[in-house]
Amino acid sequence: STELMEQAGIKVFEWIIANVHVENTVFTIFCGIGNNGGDGLVVARKLLEANYKIKTFIVNFSNNRSSDFQINLDLLEKLDHIPIELNEIDNFPKLTNHDIIIDALFGVGISRSPKGFVKEIIKRINALKITVVSIDLPSGLFPESPIMDAESVVKADYTLSFQNPKLALFLVENKDYCTNWILLDIGLDKS
């Protein structure tokens, strides 16, 4: 699973650099604490290793971090990059039009709409007029159903989904939240 996460992060990194990077870009990565957040940490590490400017935030909505998330957090910290932990909305960072947001809060494993300060973070992201790239699905979007709570779903300019498209990408109710989606082959068996 760690190798698969590494492969997914590399594919996202390569796509971002080839398609949305512009000079003076600061990549601002919002990571949850599960495997989607782990993907975001791999992307952060790859950007850092390639000398791009990054800001990384971990949104602490639970004490249960996935093991692959923790492995990638340790690898990122070995590069002397310590992500800032967000435990409340008051710590939301100031962003500029040179920022590109990478949304790695929630992936396909989400089971309920985000609430509390996490929902407020999503609302702030959506209020900004800067590019948002979501990893696998826009955070808060369920993989096989229409939007439940419009204020708790990230509006992604680009959704980089892995291997096979999710039903949610085709549902008309979700069109404003995943306007452009791209499939990335991460080497899963086609069958």
C-alpha positions as a LaTeX table, in Angstrom:
\begin{tabular}{lrrr}
\hline
Residue & $x$ (\AA) & $y$ (\AA) & $z$ (\AA) \\
\hline
Ser1 & 0.00 & 0.00 & 0.00 \\
Thr2 & 2.91 & 2.37 & 0.67 \\
Glu3 & 4.35 & 1.69 & $-2.79$ \\
Leu4 & 0.94 & 2.31 & $-4.36$ \\
Met5 & 0.64 & 5.61 & $-2.47$ \\
Glu6 & 4.10 & 6.59 & $-3.69$ \\
Gln7 & 3.11 & 5.79 & $-7.29$ \\
Ala8 & $-0.13$ & 7.80 & $-6.95$ \\
Gly9 & 1.73 & 10.78 & $-5.50$ \\
Ile10 & 4.35 & 10.70 & $-8.27$ \\
Lys11 & 1.63 & 10.66 & $-10.95$ \\
Val12 & $-0.15$ & 13.62 & $-9.32$ \\
Phe13 & 3.15 & 15.53 & $-9.01$ \\
Glu14 & 4.02 & 14.91 & $-12.68$ \\
Trp15 & 0.58 & 15.99 & $-13.88$ \\
Ile16 & 0.59 & 19.17 & $-11.79$ \\
Ile17 & 4.04 & 20.25 & $-12.97$ \\
Ala18 & 3.14 & 19.56 & $-16.61$ \\
Asn19 & $-0.29$ & 21.20 & $-16.54$ \\
Val20 & $-0.89$ & 23.86 & $-13.88$ \\
His21 & 2.50 & 25.03 & $-12.63$ \\
Val22 & 3.46 & 28.62 & $-13.43$ \\
Glu23 & 6.45 & 30.65 & $-12.33$ \\
Asn24 & 6.39 & 31.74 & $-8.67$ \\
Thr25 & 3.68 & 29.22 & $-7.81$ \\
Val26 & 3.34 & 28.34 & $-4.15$ \\
Phe27 & 1.69 & 24.96 & $-3.72$ \\
Thr28 & $-0.55$ & 24.87 & $-0.66$ \\
Ile29 & $-1.43$ & 21.31 & 0.28 \\
Phe30 & $-4.31$ & 20.54 & 2.63 \\
Cys31 & $-4.00$ & 16.97 & 3.93 \\
Gly32 & $-6.43$ & 14.91 & 5.91 \\
Ile33 & $-5.09$ & 12.16 & 8.16 \\
Gly34 & $-6.08$ & 9.13 & 6.06 \\
Asn35 & $-4.72$ & 7.69 & 2.85 \\
Asn36 & $-5.83$ & 10.66 & 0.73 \\
Gly37 & $-3.80$ & 12.86 & 3.06 \\
Gly38 & $-0.92$ & 10.42 & 2.65 \\
Asp39 & $-1.14$ & 10.94 & $-1.13$ \\
Gly40 & $-0.93$ & 14.67 & $-0.48$ \\
Leu41 & 2.17 & 14.22 & 1.66 \\
Val42 & 3.87 & 12.26 & $-1.15$ \\
Val43 & 3.06 & 15.14 & $-3.53$ \\
Ala44 & 4.44 & 17.63 & $-0.99$ \\
Arg45 & 7.66 & 15.63 & $-0.71$ \\
Lys46 & 8.08 & 15.38 & $-4.49$ \\
Leu47 & 7.49 & 19.13 & $-4.89$ \\
Leu48 & 9.98 & 19.88 & $-2.13$ \\
Glu49 & 12.60 & 17.54 & $-3.62$ \\
Ala50 & 12.17 & 19.35 & $-6.96$ \\
Asn51 & 12.71 & 22.73 & $-5.21$ \\
Tyr52 & 9.18 & 24.09 & $-5.56$ \\
Lys53 & 7.73 & 26.37 & $-2.88$ \\
Ile54 & 5.20 & 24.57 & $-0.72$ \\
Lys55 & 3.07 & 25.08 & 2.38 \\
Thr56 & 1.61 & 21.94 & 3.93 \\
Phe57 & $-1.29$ & 21.80 & 6.36 \\
Ile58 & $-2.63$ & 18.77 & 8.21 \\
Val59 & $-6.29$ & 19.08 & 9.11 \\
Asn60 & $-6.62$ & 17.21 & 12.42 \\
Phe61 & $-10.21$ & 16.01 & 12.43 \\
Ser62 & $-9.37$ & 12.81 & 14.35 \\
Asn63 & $-6.59$ & 11.16 & 16.33 \\
Asn64 & $-6.67$ & 8.08 & 14.06 \\
Arg65 & $-3.99$ & 8.58 & 11.42 \\
Ser66 & $-3.53$ & 5.86 & 8.80 \\
Ser67 & $-0.20$ & 4.02 & 8.90 \\
Asp68 & 0.65 & 5.05 & 5.30 \\
Phe69 & $-0.12$ & 8.68 & 6.19 \\
Gln70 & 2.28 & 8.46 & 9.15 \\
Ile71 & 5.03 & 6.86 & 7.04 \\
Asn72 & 4.82 & 9.71 & 4.53 \\
Leu73 & 4.66 & 12.35 & 7.25 \\
Asp74 & 7.90 & 10.96 & 8.69 \\
Leu75 & 9.54 & 11.02 & 5.23 \\
Leu76 & 8.49 & 14.64 & 4.69 \\
Glu77 & 9.76 & 15.70 & 8.11 \\
Lys78 & 13.16 & 14.10 & 7.33 \\
Leu79 & 13.46 & 16.81 & 4.63 \\
Asp80 & 13.06 & 19.43 & 7.40 \\
His81 & 9.55 & 20.34 & 6.27 \\
Ile82 & 7.16 & 20.24 & 9.22 \\
Pro83 & 3.51 & 20.65 & 8.17 \\
Ile84 & 1.36 & 23.06 & 10.14 \\
Glu85 & $-1.47$ & 21.37 & 11.99 \\
Leu86 & $-4.93$ & 22.91 & 11.75 \\
Asn87 & $-7.20$ & 22.14 & 14.68 \\
Glu88 & $-9.58$ & 25.05 & 14.21 \\
Ile89 & $-10.64$ & 27.51 & 11.51 \\
Asp90 & $-8.79$ & 30.42 & 13.16 \\
Asn91 & $-5.49$ & 28.99 & 11.87 \\
Phe92 & $-6.54$ & 29.09 & 8.19 \\
Pro93 & $-3.60$ & 30.46 & 6.19 \\
Lys94 & $-3.52$ & 33.62 & 4.09 \\
Leu95 & $-3.20$ & 32.65 & 0.44 \\
Thr96 & $-2.30$ & 34.72 & $-2.63$ \\
Asn97 & $-3.07$ & 34.45 & $-6.32$ \\
His98 & 0.33 & 32.75 & $-6.70$ \\
Asp99 & $-0.96$ & 29.77 & $-4.71$ \\
Ile100 & $-2.33$ & 26.56 & $-6.14$ \\
Ile101 & $-4.29$ & 24.49 & $-3.64$ \\
Ile102 & $-3.86$ & 20.74 & $-3.61$ \\
Asp103 & $-6.86$ & 19.18 & $-1.90$ \\
Ala104 & $-5.97$ & 15.92 & $-0.13$ \\
Leu105 & $-8.44$ & 16.08 & 2.75 \\
Phe106 & $-10.73$ & 13.14 & 1.96 \\
Gly107 & $-10.80$ & 10.45 & $-0.70$ \\
Val108 & $-13.14$ & 7.65 & $-1.68$ \\
Gly109 & $-13.36$ & 6.31 & 1.87 \\
Ile110 & $-15.49$ & 9.19 & 3.15 \\
Ser111 & $-18.64$ & 8.00 & 4.91 \\
Arg112 & $-20.31$ & 11.26 & 5.97 \\
Ser113 & $-20.25$ & 14.94 & 5.03 \\
Pro114 & $-17.55$ & 17.00 & 6.76 \\
Lys115 & $-18.77$ & 19.09 & 9.70 \\
Gly116 & $-17.43$ & 21.68 & 12.12 \\
Phe117 & $-14.10$ & 23.37 & 11.43 \\
Val118 & $-13.36$ & 21.00 & 8.52 \\
Lys119 & $-16.51$ & 22.20 & 6.76 \\
Glu120 & $-15.41$ & 25.78 & 7.45 \\
Ile121 & $-12.00$ & 25.06 & 5.86 \\
Ile122 & $-13.77$ & 23.72 & 2.75 \\
Lys123 & $-15.98$ & 26.82 & 2.63 \\
Arg124 & $-12.89$ & 29.06 & 2.80 \\
Ile125 & $-11.16$ & 27.10 & 0.04 \\
Asn126 & $-14.26$ & 27.47 & $-2.14$ \\
Ala127 & $-14.42$ & 31.23 & $-1.49$ \\
Leu128 & $-10.91$ & 31.77 & $-2.89$ \\
Lys129 & $-10.36$ & 32.63 & $-6.55$ \\
Ile130 & $-7.34$ & 30.39 & $-7.06$ \\
Thr131 & $-6.76$ & 27.04 & $-8.77$ \\
Val132 & $-7.74$ & 23.92 & $-6.80$ \\
Val133 & $-6.48$ & 20.45 & $-7.72$ \\
Ser134 & $-8.21$ & 17.58 & $-5.88$ \\
Ile135 & $-6.60$ & 14.18 & $-5.43$ \\
Asp136 & $-8.88$ & 11.27 & $-6.47$ \\
Leu137 & $-12.15$ & 13.11 & $-5.70$ \\
Pro138 & $-12.99$ & 16.61 & $-4.47$ \\
Ser139 & $-13.01$ & 16.33 & $-0.68$ \\
Gly140 & $-16.49$ & 15.78 & 0.71 \\
Leu141 & $-17.82$ & 14.20 & $-2.49$ \\
Phe142 & $-19.07$ & 10.64 & $-2.13$ \\
Pro143 & $-17.74$ & 8.31 & $-4.86$ \\
Glu144 & $-21.10$ & 6.91 & $-5.94$ \\
Ser145 & $-23.74$ & 9.51 & $-5.13$ \\
Pro146 & $-24.73$ & 13.13 & $-5.64$ \\
Ile147 & $-23.72$ & 15.89 & $-3.24$ \\
Met148 & $-25.38$ & 15.69 & 0.17 \\
Asp149 & $-24.24$ & 19.05 & 1.61 \\
Ala150 & $-23.04$ & 21.57 & $-1.00$ \\
Glu151 & $-21.09$ & 23.62 & 1.57 \\
Ser152 & $-19.01$ & 20.62 & 2.61 \\
Val153 & $-17.56$ & 19.71 & $-0.82$ \\
Val154 & $-14.44$ & 21.26 & $-2.37$ \\
Lys155 & $-15.03$ & 22.89 & $-5.76$ \\
Ala156 & $-12.10$ & 21.52 & $-7.75$ \\
Asp157 & $-10.83$ & 23.03 & $-10.98$ \\
Tyr158 & $-9.08$ & 19.72 & $-11.66$ \\
Thr159 & $-9.75$ & 16.29 & $-10.17$ \\
Leu160 & $-6.95$ & 13.76 & $-10.62$ \\
Ser161 & $-8.70$ & 10.43 & $-10.18$ \\
Phe162 & $-6.88$ & 7.11 & $-9.99$ \\
Gln163 & $-7.19$ & 4.21 & $-12.41$ \\
Asn164 & $-10.95$ & 4.16 & $-13.07$ \\
Pro165 & $-13.54$ & 6.95 & $-13.02$ \\
Lys166 & $-15.87$ & 7.13 & $-10.05$ \\
Leu167 & $-19.62$ & 7.34 & $-10.66$ \\
Ala168 & $-19.74$ & 10.73 & $-8.88$ \\
Leu169 & $-17.74$ & 12.29 & $-11.74$ \\
Phe170 & $-20.64$ & 11.60 & $-14.13$ \\
Leu171 & $-23.54$ & 12.83 & $-11.99$ \\
Val172 & $-25.03$ & 16.13 & $-13.17$ \\
Glu173 & $-25.58$ & 17.28 & $-9.57$ \\
Asn174 & $-21.80$ & 17.20 & $-9.04$ \\
Lys175 & $-20.76$ & 19.08 & $-12.19$ \\
Asp176 & $-19.78$ & 22.32 & $-10.43$ \\
Tyr177 & $-17.47$ & 20.44 & $-8.05$ \\
Cys178 & $-15.42$ & 18.42 & $-10.53$ \\
Thr179 & $-15.42$ & 20.47 & $-13.73$ \\
Asn180 & $-12.30$ & 18.86 & $-15.23$ \\
Trp181 & $-11.32$ & 15.33 & $-14.27$ \\
Ile182 & $-8.33$ & 13.38 & $-15.44$ \\
Leu183 & $-7.62$ & 9.68 & $-14.96$ \\
Leu184 & $-4.13$ & 8.75 & $-13.82$ \\
Asp185 & $-2.90$ & 5.19 & $-14.32$ \\
Ile186 & $-1.14$ & 4.14 & $-11.10$ \\
Gly187 & $-0.47$ & 0.57 & $-12.18$ \\
Leu188 & $-3.42$ & $-1.31$ & $-10.72$ \\
Asp189 & $-4.32$ & $-4.56$ & $-12.46$ \\
Lys190 & $-6.92$ & $-3.73$ & $-15.15$ \\
Ser191 & $-9.09$ & $-6.68$ & $-14.17$ \\
\hline
\end{tabular}
